[in-house]
Coordinates of C-alpha atoms in Angstrom, one line a residue:
X78 CA 104.6 80.4 117.9
X79 CA 100.8 80.4 118.6
X80 CA 100.0 84.1 118.3
X81 CA 96.6 85.4 119.4
X82 CA 94.5 88.1 117.9
X83 CA 93.0 90.9 120.1
X84 CA 89.8 88.7 120.4
X85 CA 91.8 85.9 121.9
X86 CA 91.5 83.4 119.0
X87 CA 94.6 82.0 117.6
X88 CA 95.8 84.0 114.6
X89 CA 95.6 80.8 112.4
X90 CA 91.9 80.4 113.2
X91 CA 91.3 84.0 112.6
X92 CA 93.0 83.9 109.3
X93 CA 90.9 80.8 108.2
X94 CA 87.8 82.6 109.3
X95 CA 88.7 85.6 107.1
X96 CA 89.3 83.3 104.1
X97 CA 85.8 81.9 104.6
X98 CA 84.2 85.4 104.9
X99 CA 84.3 86.4 101.2
X100 CA 83.5 84.8 97.8
X101 CA 86.2 84.7 95.3
X102 CA 85.6 86.9 92.2
X103 CA 87.6 84.5 89.9
X104 CA 89.3 81.2 89.7
X105 CA 92.8 82.5 90.3
X106 CA 91.7 84.1 93.6
X107 CA 90.0 80.8 94.6
X108 CA 93.3 78.9 93.9
X109 CA 95.2 81.2 96.2
X110 CA 92.6 81.1 98.9
X111 CA 92.8 77.3 98.9
X112 CA 96.6 77.5 99.0
X113 CA 96.4 79.8 102.1
X114 CA 93.9 77.5 103.7
X115 CA 96.2 74.6 103.4
X116 CA 99.5 76.4 104.0
X117 CA 102.2 74.6 106.0
X118 CA 104.0 77.0 108.3
X119 CA 107.8 76.6 108.6
X120 CA 109.7 76.9 111.9
X121 CA 110.8 80.4 110.8
X122 CA 109.8 82.8 113.6
X123 CA 107.7 85.2 111.5
X124 CA 105.9 82.7 109.3
X125 CA 102.5 82.9 111.1
X126 CA 102.4 86.7 111.0
X127 CA 103.4 86.9 107.4
X128 CA 100.9 84.2 106.5
X129 CA 98.2 86.3 108.1
X130 CA 99.3 89.5 106.2
X131 CA 99.0 87.4 103.0
X132 CA 95.4 86.5 104.0
X133 CA 94.6 90.2 104.4
X134 CA 96.4 90.9 101.1
X135 CA 94.4 88.4 99.2
X136 CA 91.2 89.8 100.6
X137 CA 92.3 93.3 99.3
X138 CA 92.8 91.9 95.8
X139 CA 89.3 90.3 95.9
X140 CA 87.9 93.7 96.8
X141 CA 89.7 95.4 93.8
X142 CA 92.6 96.9 95.8
X143 CA 96.4 96.3 95.8
X144 CA 97.3 93.1 97.5
X145 CA 99.0 94.2 100.7
X146 CA 98.2 93.4 104.3
X147 CA 99.8 94.5 107.6
X148 CA 99.5 93.9 111.3
X149 CA 100.8 95.5 114.5
X150 CA 101.9 93.1 117.2
X151 CA 102.6 93.5 120.9
X152 CA 103.7 90.6 123.1
X153 CA 102.7 88.1 120.4
X154 CA 99.2 89.5 120.1
X155 CA 97.9 91.3 117.0
X156 CA 96.5 94.6 118.3
X157 CA 95.7 96.1 114.9
X158 CA 95.5 95.2 111.3
X159 CA 95.0 96.8 107.9
X160 CA 94.8 96.0 104.2
X161 CA 95.1 98.2 101.2
X162 CA 91.9 100.0 100.4
X163 CA 93.2 102.6 98.0
X164 CA 90.6 102.0 95.3
X165 CA 87.5 100.5 96.8
X166 CA 84.9 101.1 98.1
X167 CA 86.2 104.7 97.3
X168 CA 89.4 106.2 96.0
X169 CA 91.5 106.9 99.0
X170 CA 95.2 107.5 98.1
X171 CA 96.5 107.2 101.6
X172 CA 94.7 104.0 102.5
X173 CA 97.7 101.7 102.3
X174 CA 97.8 98.6 104.5
X175 CA 100.4 99.9 106.9
X176 CA 98.6 103.3 107.2
X177 CA 95.2 101.5 107.8
X178 CA 96.8 99.4 110.6
X179 CA 98.3 102.4 112.2
X180 CA 95.0 104.2 112.0
X181 CA 93.2 101.3 113.6
X182 CA 95.7 101.2 116.4
X183 CA 95.7 104.9 117.1
X184 CA 91.9 105.2 116.9
X185 CA 91.4 102.6 119.6
X186 CA 94.4 103.1 121.9
X187 CA 95.9 105.6 124.2
X188 CA 98.7 106.5 121.8
X189 CA 100.6 108.5 124.4
X190 CA 101.9 105.2 125.8
X191 CA 105.1 103.3 125.1
X192 CA 105.4 101.7 121.7
X193 CA 108.9 100.5 122.0
X194 CA 107.8 96.9 122.3
X195 CA 105.6 96.9 119.2
X196 CA 106.3 95.4 115.8
X197 CA 104.7 95.7 112.4
X198 CA 104.6 93.0 109.8
X199 CA 103.7 93.8 106.2
X200 CA 103.3 91.5 103.2
X201 CA 105.1 94.1 101.0
X202 CA 108.1 96.4 101.5
X203 CA 106.8 99.8 102.7
X204 CA 106.6 102.7 100.3
X205 CA 108.0 106.2 101.2
X206 CA 104.7 107.4 102.7
X207 CA 104.3 104.4 105.0
X208 CA 108.0 104.5 106.0
X209 CA 107.6 108.0 107.2
X210 CA 104.4 107.2 109.0
X211 CA 106.1 104.3 110.8
X212 CA 109.1 106.4 111.8
X213 CA 106.8 109.1 113.2
X214 CA 104.8 106.4 115.1
X215 CA 107.8 105.2 117.0
X216 CA 107.0 101.5 116.4
X217 CA 110.4 99.9 116.9
X218 CA 110.5 97.0 114.5
X219 CA 109.1 96.8 111.0
X220 CA 109.4 93.6 108.9
X221 CA 108.2 93.0 105.3
X222 CA 107.9 89.8 103.3
X223 CA 108.2 90.7 99.6
X224 CA 110.5 93.4 98.3
X225 CA 109.0 96.1 96.1
X226 CA 111.7 97.2 93.6
X227 CA 109.5 99.8 92.0
X228 CA 108.2 101.7 95.1
X229 CA 109.8 100.2 98.2
X230 CA 111.6 102.6 100.5
X231 CA 113.3 100.4 103.0
X232 CA 115.8 99.0 100.5
X233 CA 116.6 102.6 99.7
X234 CA 117.1 103.7 103.3
X235 CA 120.0 106.0 102.5
X236 CA 117.8 107.9 100.1
X237 CA 115.3 108.8 102.8
X238 CA 115.7 112.4 104.0
X239 CA 118.3 112.5 106.8
X240 CA 115.9 114.0 109.4
X241 CA 113.8 110.8 109.3
X242 CA 116.9 108.5 109.4
X243 CA 118.2 110.5 112.4
X244 CA 114.9 110.3 114.2
X245 CA 114.7 106.5 113.8
X246 CA 118.3 106.1 115.0
X247 CA 117.9 108.4 118.1
X248 CA 115.1 106.4 119.6
X249 CA 115.9 104.0 122.5
X250 CA 116.1 101.3 121.3
X251 CA 116.6 102.5 117.7
X252 CA 113.9 101.7 115.2
X253 CA 114.7 98.7 112.9
X254 CA 113.4 98.0 109.4
X255 CA 114.1 94.9 107.4
X256 CA 113.1 91.6 105.8
X257 CA 110.9 89.2 107.8
X258 CA 112.4 85.9 109.0
X259 CA 109.9 83.8 107.1
X260 CA 110.1 81.0 104.5
X261 CA 111.0 81.7 100.9
X262 CA 107.7 80.2 99.9
X263 CA 105.8 82.9 101.9
X264 CA 107.9 85.6 100.3
X265 CA 106.9 84.3 96.9
X266 CA 103.3 84.0 98.1
X267 CA 103.2 87.7 99.2
X268 CA 104.9 88.8 95.9
X269 CA 102.5 86.8 93.8
X270 CA 99.4 88.0 95.6
X271 CA 100.6 91.6 95.1
X272 CA 101.2 91.0 91.4
X273 CA 97.7 89.6 90.7
X274 CA 96.3 93.0 89.9
X275 CA 99.2 95.4 90.3
X276 CA 99.6 96.1 86.6
X277 CA 95.9 96.9 86.0
X278 CA 95.6 99.1 89.2
X279 CA 98.8 100.9 88.4
X280 CA 97.5 101.7 84.9
X281 CA 94.2 102.9 86.4
X282 CA 96.1 105.1 88.8
X283 CA 98.2 106.6 86.0
X284 CA 95.0 107.4 84.1
X285 CA 93.6 109.6 86.9

């Protein structure tokens, strides 16, 4: 699949350009940037989208934020993207990757239109806040690469308040949340990028 960004470039080219747009703060980040530059996509249908969310996630880590990236896709075209910006440039507790992607889409689009053909991809399993935001948005399909045992909500779907589960199920077609169909190596990539600074940022958050 050769997906396009909203600017018309292939998503692969856009991702490579993003990787070139910043200077790595340390050697480990440079190693991962080089790995993403030379990544070999598998035939799995979601590989390209997940690879791009990992590109966004690595950029977030380099900026001093949690390593999570997300995109919103319609007809194979990325119409909005977001990356975690919860710490820098300023503390913004709600600036998760999925929330930033939704904000970007809703700020530039007539949101009264049909969203039943839209899909979100995230490098990490959605937290409770982002899960509720996505249910309210009406986006029909949400896929994540790496599970988040500590804070992920999608693997704990039955623990979500019943009103939200009912809303997701009543939509036509119903909303669907689950793991992306991507290579195991990309799942590990997304998980590793998130882990690069997760411990230090979680400690900083706990100290607030």
